[in-house]
Amino acid sequence: MDLFNSALGRNITFIHPAFFTISGFLGIPYVKYYYAFLFFVYIISVLGNMAVMAVIYLDHNLRTAKYVAVFNLALVDLLESTALVPKVLDIFLFDHFNIPYNDCLTFLFFCFTFLVMQALNLVALSYDRLMAIMFPLHYQTKVTTRVMLSLIGFFWILAIISPLILVGFVTRLSFCESVVINSYFCDHGQIYRLACNDNYPNDIIGYFFTFLFVWTPFAIILCSYLCIGYALAKVATAQERMKAFKTCTAHLSLVAIYFIPMLITFIIGGNIHPNSRIINLSLSSMFPPMLNPIIYVLQTQEIILSLKKFYKKKKAIKNMFE
């Protein structure tokens, strides 16, 4: 295949355009209201995730394996929002539709890295809940801070290497005609379909990474909750089952928010209108970073107690100086 000719020592010139044109939101009615909404989502995302990270960092009682994963999720959400939303607003609000070739590939890399890491982080949190409910007496030894850091470190390596492979395959494509990307960012799927040389390897790796980082994490999380359900079914009383299940509600909410819109879009595929696809995918990538910190603050007792403790300390200090 042409893709591997350069590795065989053949002199091949790939035609790289000076820029790509992002056209995703153009032609959608009243889309400027949507941009204002995205700006609001971004501000809430930044404030919410920074607050969660600050609470976990300042409260030594939250220095546990579970909150290592929660802290990392907040960090990933913050980075994802910052990599995606400001650039999208810059493109469409200020008419910077043309993105230089290298900048577009960099944009692709960072967006995919954080989207992949978010899915993998949900797997890490499902592992924590599985061990906590199935092996409550051995939880402290099975899920240590070191184990969680190792797992998240491995996921970060995977999340960085995979988009690098995607970008590497894109650089082996030639673009002879259209450079218009019908998406709201530099989407790999939309880019490689514009190529005028053999893009079959890109097609294969695109489907493979979708399976690896969308369907596989979802299947792992689903299996973990089937095991949790089986373990809870053996618990003697309904009250004990509800108490154990309540510890999973925050994580289940995050899983639903992240995976359901994305999976619906992938399942419907070509039957969905392009504008609906773009809006749906943009919401599924921008909404979770805003909602994740809100869900963890509202549904996690330890964080609520920590916030109350900080509030009481602040109030006590204020009273001292009055």
CSV table of C-alpha atoms in Angstrom, one decimal:
chain,number,residue,atom,x,y,z
A,1,MET,CA,0.0,0.0,0.0
A,2,ASP,CA,1.1,3.6,-0.6
A,3,LEU,CA,1.0,4.3,3.1
A,4,PHE,CA,4.0,2.1,3.7
A,5,ASN,CA,6.0,2.9,0.6
A,6,SER,CA,8.1,5.6,2.3
A,7,ALA,CA,9.2,3.0,4.9
A,8,LEU,CA,10.4,0.8,2.0
A,9,GLY,CA,12.7,3.5,0.8
A,10,ARG,CA,10.7,4.7,-2.2
A,11,ASN,CA,10.6,8.4,-3.0
A,12,ILE,CA,6.9,9.4,-2.5
A,13,THR,CA,5.6,12.9,-2.3
A,14,PHE,CA,2.4,13.4,-0.2
A,15,ILE,CA,0.3,16.4,-1.1
A,16,HIS,CA,-0.5,18.3,2.1
A,17,PRO,CA,-2.7,21.3,1.9
A,18,ALA,CA,-1.8,24.7,3.4
A,19,PHE,CA,-4.9,24.6,5.6
A,20,PHE,CA,-8.2,22.8,6.3
A,21,THR,CA,-11.5,24.5,6.4
A,22,ILE,CA,-13.9,23.7,9.3
A,23,SER,CA,-17.5,24.1,8.2
A,24,GLY,CA,-19.4,22.1,10.9
A,25,PHE,CA,-21.8,24.7,12.4
A,26,LEU,CA,-22.3,26.8,9.2
A,27,GLY,CA,-25.8,26.8,7.9
A,28,ILE,CA,-27.4,25.8,11.2
A,29,PRO,CA,-30.2,28.3,12.1
A,30,TYR,CA,-29.7,30.5,15.2
A,31,VAL,CA,-26.3,28.9,15.8
A,32,LYS,CA,-25.0,32.0,17.5
A,33,TYR,CA,-27.2,31.2,20.5
A,34,TYR,CA,-25.5,27.8,20.6
A,35,TYR,CA,-22.1,29.5,20.8
A,36,ALA,CA,-23.2,31.5,23.8
A,37,PHE,CA,-24.4,28.3,25.3
A,38,LEU,CA,-21.1,26.7,24.7
A,39,PHE,CA,-19.3,29.6,26.4
A,40,PHE,CA,-21.5,29.2,29.4
A,41,VAL,CA,-20.8,25.4,29.5
A,42,TYR,CA,-17.1,26.1,29.3
A,43,ILE,CA,-17.1,28.6,32.2
A,44,ILE,CA,-19.1,26.2,34.4
A,45,SER,CA,-16.7,23.3,33.4
A,46,VAL,CA,-13.6,25.3,34.3
A,47,LEU,CA,-15.0,26.5,37.7
A,48,GLY,CA,-16.5,23.2,38.6
A,49,ASN,CA,-13.5,21.0,37.8
A,50,MET,CA,-11.1,23.4,39.4
A,51,ALA,CA,-13.3,23.4,42.6
A,52,VAL,CA,-13.3,19.5,42.7
A,53,MET,CA,-9.5,19.4,42.2
A,54,ALA,CA,-9.0,22.0,44.9
A,55,VAL,CA,-11.2,20.2,47.4
A,56,ILE,CA,-9.4,16.8,46.8
A,57,TYR,CA,-6.0,18.4,47.0
A,58,LEU,CA,-6.7,20.4,50.2
A,59,ASP,CA,-8.6,17.7,52.2
A,60,HIS,CA,-6.2,15.0,53.3
A,61,ASN,CA,-9.1,12.6,54.0
A,62,LEU,CA,-9.7,12.5,50.3
A,63,ARG,CA,-6.2,11.3,49.5
A,64,THR,CA,-7.5,7.8,48.6
A,65,ALA,CA,-7.4,5.6,45.5
A,66,LYS,CA,-10.9,6.5,44.5
A,67,TYR,CA,-10.3,10.3,44.7
A,68,VAL,CA,-7.0,9.9,42.7
A,69,ALA,CA,-9.3,8.8,39.9
A,70,VAL,CA,-11.8,11.5,40.6
A,71,PHE,CA,-9.0,14.1,40.6
A,72,ASN,CA,-7.7,12.8,37.3
A,73,LEU,CA,-11.2,12.9,35.8
A,74,ALA,CA,-11.6,16.5,36.8
A,75,LEU,CA,-8.2,17.3,35.3
A,76,VAL,CA,-9.0,15.5,32.0
A,77,ASP,CA,-12.4,17.4,31.9
A,78,LEU,CA,-10.6,20.7,32.4
A,79,LEU,CA,-8.0,20.0,29.7
A,80,GLU,CA,-10.7,18.6,27.3
A,81,SER,CA,-12.8,21.7,27.7
A,82,THR,CA,-9.9,24.0,27.3
A,83,ALA,CA,-8.6,22.2,24.2
A,84,LEU,CA,-11.9,22.1,22.5
A,85,VAL,CA,-14.3,25.0,23.4
A,86,PRO,CA,-12.1,28.1,23.0
A,87,LYS,CA,-10.8,26.9,19.7
A,88,VAL,CA,-14.4,26.1,18.4
A,89,LEU,CA,-15.6,29.5,19.5
A,90,ASP,CA,-12.6,31.2,17.8
A,91,ILE,CA,-13.3,29.3,14.6
A,92,PHE,CA,-17.0,30.0,14.3
A,93,LEU,CA,-17.4,33.3,16.2
A,94,PHE,CA,-14.5,35.1,14.6
A,95,ASP,CA,-14.6,33.4,11.2
A,96,HIS,CA,-11.2,31.7,11.5
A,97,PHE,CA,-12.5,28.7,9.4
A,98,ASN,CA,-9.1,28.0,7.8
A,99,ILE,CA,-6.7,26.1,10.1
A,100,PRO,CA,-3.1,25.5,9.0
A,101,TYR,CA,-2.4,21.8,8.3
A,102,ASN,CA,-0.1,21.2,11.3
A,103,ASP,CA,-2.3,23.2,13.6
A,104,CYS,CA,-5.3,21.0,12.6
A,105,LEU,CA,-3.4,17.8,13.3
A,106,THR,CA,-2.3,19.2,16.7
A,107,PHE,CA,-6.0,20.1,17.4
A,108,LEU,CA,-6.9,16.5,16.5
A,109,PHE,CA,-4.3,15.0,18.7
A,110,PHE,CA,-5.3,16.9,21.9
A,111,CYS,CA,-9.1,16.5,21.4
A,112,PHE,CA,-8.7,12.7,20.9
A,113,THR,CA,-6.3,12.3,23.7
A,114,PHE,CA,-8.6,13.8,26.3
A,115,LEU,CA,-11.7,12.1,24.9
A,116,VAL,CA,-10.0,8.8,25.1
A,117,MET,CA,-8.7,9.5,28.6
A,118,GLN,CA,-12.2,10.4,29.8
A,119,ALA,CA,-13.5,7.0,28.7
A,120,LEU,CA,-10.6,5.1,30.2
A,121,ASN,CA,-11.0,7.1,33.5
A,122,LEU,CA,-14.5,5.9,33.8
A,123,VAL,CA,-13.2,2.3,33.5
A,124,ALA,CA,-10.8,3.1,36.4
A,125,LEU,CA,-13.7,4.3,38.5
A,126,SER,CA,-15.8,1.2,37.6
A,127,TYR,CA,-12.8,-0.9,38.8
A,128,ASP,CA,-12.9,1.0,42.1
A,129,ARG,CA,-16.6,0.4,42.6
A,130,LEU,CA,-16.4,-3.3,41.6
A,131,MET,CA,-13.7,-3.9,44.2
A,132,ALA,CA,-15.5,-1.9,46.9
A,133,ILE,CA,-18.7,-3.9,46.6
A,134,MET,CA,-17.5,-7.4,45.7
A,135,PHE,CA,-14.5,-7.4,48.1
A,136,PRO,CA,-15.4,-4.9,50.8
A,137,LEU,CA,-13.1,-6.6,53.4
A,138,HIS,CA,-10.1,-6.5,51.0
A,139,TYR,CA,-10.8,-3.2,49.3
A,140,GLN,CA,-8.1,-1.3,51.1
A,141,THR,CA,-5.4,-3.8,49.9
A,142,LYS,CA,-6.8,-4.4,46.4
A,143,VAL,CA,-7.3,-0.7,45.5
A,144,THR,CA,-4.4,1.2,46.9
A,145,THR,CA,-3.3,4.7,45.8
A,146,ARG,CA,-0.3,3.0,44.1
A,147,VAL,CA,-2.5,0.6,42.1
A,148,MET,CA,-4.8,3.4,41.0
A,149,LEU,CA,-1.9,5.7,40.0
A,150,SER,CA,-0.3,2.8,38.0
A,151,LEU,CA,-3.6,2.1,36.3
A,152,ILE,CA,-4.2,5.8,35.4
A,153,GLY,CA,-0.6,6.1,34.3
A,154,PHE,CA,-1.0,3.2,31.9
A,155,PHE,CA,-4.2,4.7,30.6
A,156,TRP,CA,-2.5,8.1,30.0
A,157,ILE,CA,0.2,6.3,27.9
A,158,LEU,CA,-2.5,4.6,25.9
A,159,ALA,CA,-4.4,7.8,25.4
A,160,ILE,CA,-1.3,9.6,24.2
A,161,ILE,CA,0.1,6.9,21.9
A,162,SER,CA,-3.2,6.2,20.1
A,163,PRO,CA,-3.9,9.7,18.8
A,164,LEU,CA,-0.2,9.9,17.7
A,165,ILE,CA,-0.8,6.8,15.6
A,166,LEU,CA,-3.9,8.5,14.1
A,167,VAL,CA,-2.0,11.7,13.3
A,168,GLY,CA,0.9,9.6,11.8
A,169,PHE,CA,-1.5,7.8,9.5
A,170,VAL,CA,-3.1,11.2,8.4
A,171,THR,CA,0.4,12.5,7.4
A,172,ARG,CA,0.5,9.7,4.8
A,173,LEU,CA,-2.5,11.0,3.0
A,174,SER,CA,-2.6,13.3,0.0
A,175,PHE,CA,-5.3,15.9,-0.4
A,176,CYS,CA,-5.9,16.9,-4.1
A,177,GLU,CA,-9.4,18.5,-4.1
A,178,SER,CA,-11.6,19.4,-1.1
A,179,VAL,CA,-10.1,20.4,2.2
A,180,VAL,CA,-13.5,21.2,3.9
A,181,ILE,CA,-14.0,19.3,7.1
A,182,ASN,CA,-17.7,18.9,7.8
A,183,SER,CA,-17.3,18.9,11.6
A,184,TYR,CA,-16.9,21.3,14.5
A,185,PHE,CA,-13.2,20.3,15.0
A,186,CYS,CA,-10.4,18.5,13.1
A,187,ASP,CA,-12.2,15.2,13.1
A,188,HIS,CA,-10.1,12.2,12.0
A,189,GLY,CA,-13.0,10.5,10.3
A,190,GLN,CA,-13.9,13.6,8.3
A,191,ILE,CA,-10.2,14.3,7.4
A,192,TYR,CA,-9.2,10.9,6.0
A,193,ARG,CA,-12.3,10.7,3.8
A,194,LEU,CA,-11.1,13.8,1.9
A,195,ALA,CA,-7.9,12.0,0.8
A,196,CYS,CA,-7.2,11.3,-2.9
A,197,ASN,CA,-4.8,8.4,-2.3
A,198,ASP,CA,-5.3,5.1,-0.5
A,199,ASN,CA,-7.1,5.8,2.8
A,200,TYR,CA,-8.0,2.2,3.6
A,201,PRO,CA,-5.5,1.9,6.5
A,202,ASN,CA,-7.0,5.1,8.1
A,203,ASP,CA,-10.5,3.5,7.7
A,204,ILE,CA,-9.4,0.3,9.5
A,205,ILE,CA,-7.6,2.1,12.3
A,206,GLY,CA,-10.5,4.5,12.8
A,207,TYR,CA,-13.0,1.6,13.3
A,208,PHE,CA,-10.4,-0.2,15.5
A,209,PHE,CA,-9.9,2.8,17.8
A,210,THR,CA,-13.7,3.3,18.0
A,211,PHE,CA,-14.1,-0.3,19.1
A,212,LEU,CA,-11.1,0.0,21.5
A,213,PHE,CA,-12.0,3.3,23.1
A,214,VAL,CA,-15.8,3.5,22.9
A,215,TRP,CA,-17.3,0.0,22.8
A,216,THR,CA,-14.7,-1.8,24.8
A,217,PRO,CA,-14.7,0.6,27.8
A,218,PHE,CA,-18.6,0.6,27.7
A,219,ALA,CA,-18.6,-3.2,27.7
A,220,ILE,CA,-16.1,-3.4,30.6
A,221,ILE,CA,-18.2,-1.0,32.6
A,222,LEU,CA,-21.4,-2.9,31.8
A,223,CYS,CA,-19.8,-6.2,32.8
A,224,SER,CA,-18.5,-4.6,36.1
A,225,TYR,CA,-22.1,-3.5,37.0
A,226,LEU,CA,-23.5,-6.9,36.1
A,227,CYS,CA,-21.0,-8.3,38.6
A,228,ILE,CA,-22.0,-5.6,41.1
A,229,GLY,CA,-25.7,-6.5,40.6
A,230,TYR,CA,-25.0,-10.1,41.2
A,231,ALA,CA,-23.0,-9.3,44.4
A,232,LEU,CA,-25.8,-7.0,45.6
A,233,ALA,CA,-28.4,-9.7,44.9
A,234,LYS,CA,-26.8,-11.9,47.5
A,235,VAL,CA,-27.0,-9.2,50.2
A,236,ALA,CA,-29.5,-10.0,52.8
A,237,THR,CA,-31.6,-6.9,53.1
A,238,ALA,CA,-32.9,-4.3,50.6
A,239,GLN,CA,-31.6,-1.5,52.8
A,240,GLU,CA,-28.0,-2.8,52.5
A,241,ARG,CA,-28.4,-3.2,48.8
A,242,MET,CA,-29.6,0.4,48.4
A,243,LYS,CA,-26.8,1.7,50.6
A,244,ALA,CA,-24.2,-0.1,48.5
A,245,PHE,CA,-25.8,0.9,45.2
A,246,LYS,CA,-25.9,4.6,46.2
A,247,THR,CA,-22.1,4.6,46.2
A,248,CYS,CA,-22.3,3.8,42.4
A,249,THR,CA,-24.9,6.4,41.4
A,250,ALA,CA,-22.4,9.2,40.7
A,251,HIS,CA,-20.3,7.0,38.5
A,252,LEU,CA,-23.4,5.5,36.7
A,253,SER,CA,-24.5,9.1,35.9
A,254,LEU,CA,-21.2,9.9,34.4
A,255,VAL,CA,-21.2,6.8,32.3
A,256,ALA,CA,-24.7,7.5,30.9
A,257,ILE,CA,-23.9,11.2,30.1
A,258,TYR,CA,-20.6,10.2,28.3
A,259,PHE,CA,-21.6,7.0,26.4
A,260,ILE,CA,-25.3,7.2,25.6
A,261,PRO,CA,-25.3,10.2,23.1
A,262,MET,CA,-22.1,9.0,21.5
A,263,LEU,CA,-23.3,5.4,21.1
A,264,ILE,CA,-26.7,6.5,19.7
A,265,THR,CA,-24.8,8.6,17.1
A,266,PHE,CA,-22.6,5.7,16.1
A,267,ILE,CA,-25.5,3.2,15.9
A,268,ILE,CA,-27.7,5.5,13.8
A,269,GLY,CA,-24.7,6.3,11.6
A,270,GLY,CA,-25.6,7.6,8.1
A,271,ASN,CA,-29.3,7.8,8.9
A,272,ILE,CA,-28.8,10.9,11.1
A,273,HIS,CA,-28.8,14.4,9.5
A,274,PRO,CA,-25.3,15.8,9.3
A,275,ASN,CA,-26.3,18.9,11.4
A,276,SER,CA,-27.9,16.7,14.0
A,277,ARG,CA,-24.8,14.5,14.1
A,278,ILE,CA,-22.5,17.5,14.6
A,279,ILE,CA,-24.7,19.0,17.4
A,280,ASN,CA,-25.1,15.6,19.1
A,281,LEU,CA,-21.3,14.9,19.0
A,282,SER,CA,-20.4,18.4,20.1
A,283,LEU,CA,-22.8,18.1,23.1
A,284,SER,CA,-21.5,14.6,24.0
A,285,SER,CA,-17.9,16.0,24.1
A,286,MET,CA,-18.7,19.3,25.9
A,287,PHE,CA,-21.4,18.4,28.3
A,288,PRO,CA,-19.7,15.7,30.4
A,289,PRO,CA,-16.9,18.1,31.6
A,290,MET,CA,-19.5,20.5,32.8
A,291,LEU,CA,-21.8,17.9,34.5
A,292,ASN,CA,-19.1,15.6,36.0
A,293,PRO,CA,-18.1,17.9,38.8
A,294,ILE,CA,-21.7,18.9,39.6
A,295,ILE,CA,-22.7,15.2,39.9
A,296,TYR,CA,-19.7,14.3,42.1
A,297,VAL,CA,-20.4,17.3,44.4
A,298,LEU,CA,-24.1,16.6,44.7
A,299,GLN,CA,-23.9,12.8,44.9
A,300,THR,CA,-20.7,12.1,46.8
A,301,GLN,CA,-21.1,12.4,50.6
A,302,GLU,CA,-17.3,12.7,51.3
A,303,ILE,CA,-17.0,15.8,49.0
A,304,ILE,CA,-20.2,17.4,50.6
A,305,LEU,CA,-18.7,16.9,54.0
A,306,SER,CA,-15.4,18.3,52.9
A,307,LEU,CA,-17.1,21.4,51.5
A,308,LYS,CA,-19.1,21.9,54.7
A,309,LYS,CA,-15.8,21.6,56.7
A,310,PHE,CA,-14.1,24.2,54.6
A,311,TYR,CA,-17.1,26.5,54.9
A,312,LYS,CA,-17.1,26.2,58.7
A,313,LYS,CA,-13.4,26.9,58.9
A,314,LYS,CA,-13.8,30.0,56.7
A,315,LYS,CA,-16.7,31.2,58.8
A,316,ALA,CA,-14.8,30.6,62.0
A,317,ILE,CA,-11.8,32.6,60.7
A,318,LYS,CA,-14.1,35.4,59.6
A,319,ASN,CA,-15.7,35.6,63.0
A,320,MET,CA,-12.3,35.8,64.7
A,321,PHE,CA,-11.6,39.1,62.8
A,322,GLU,CA,-15.0,40.7,63.3
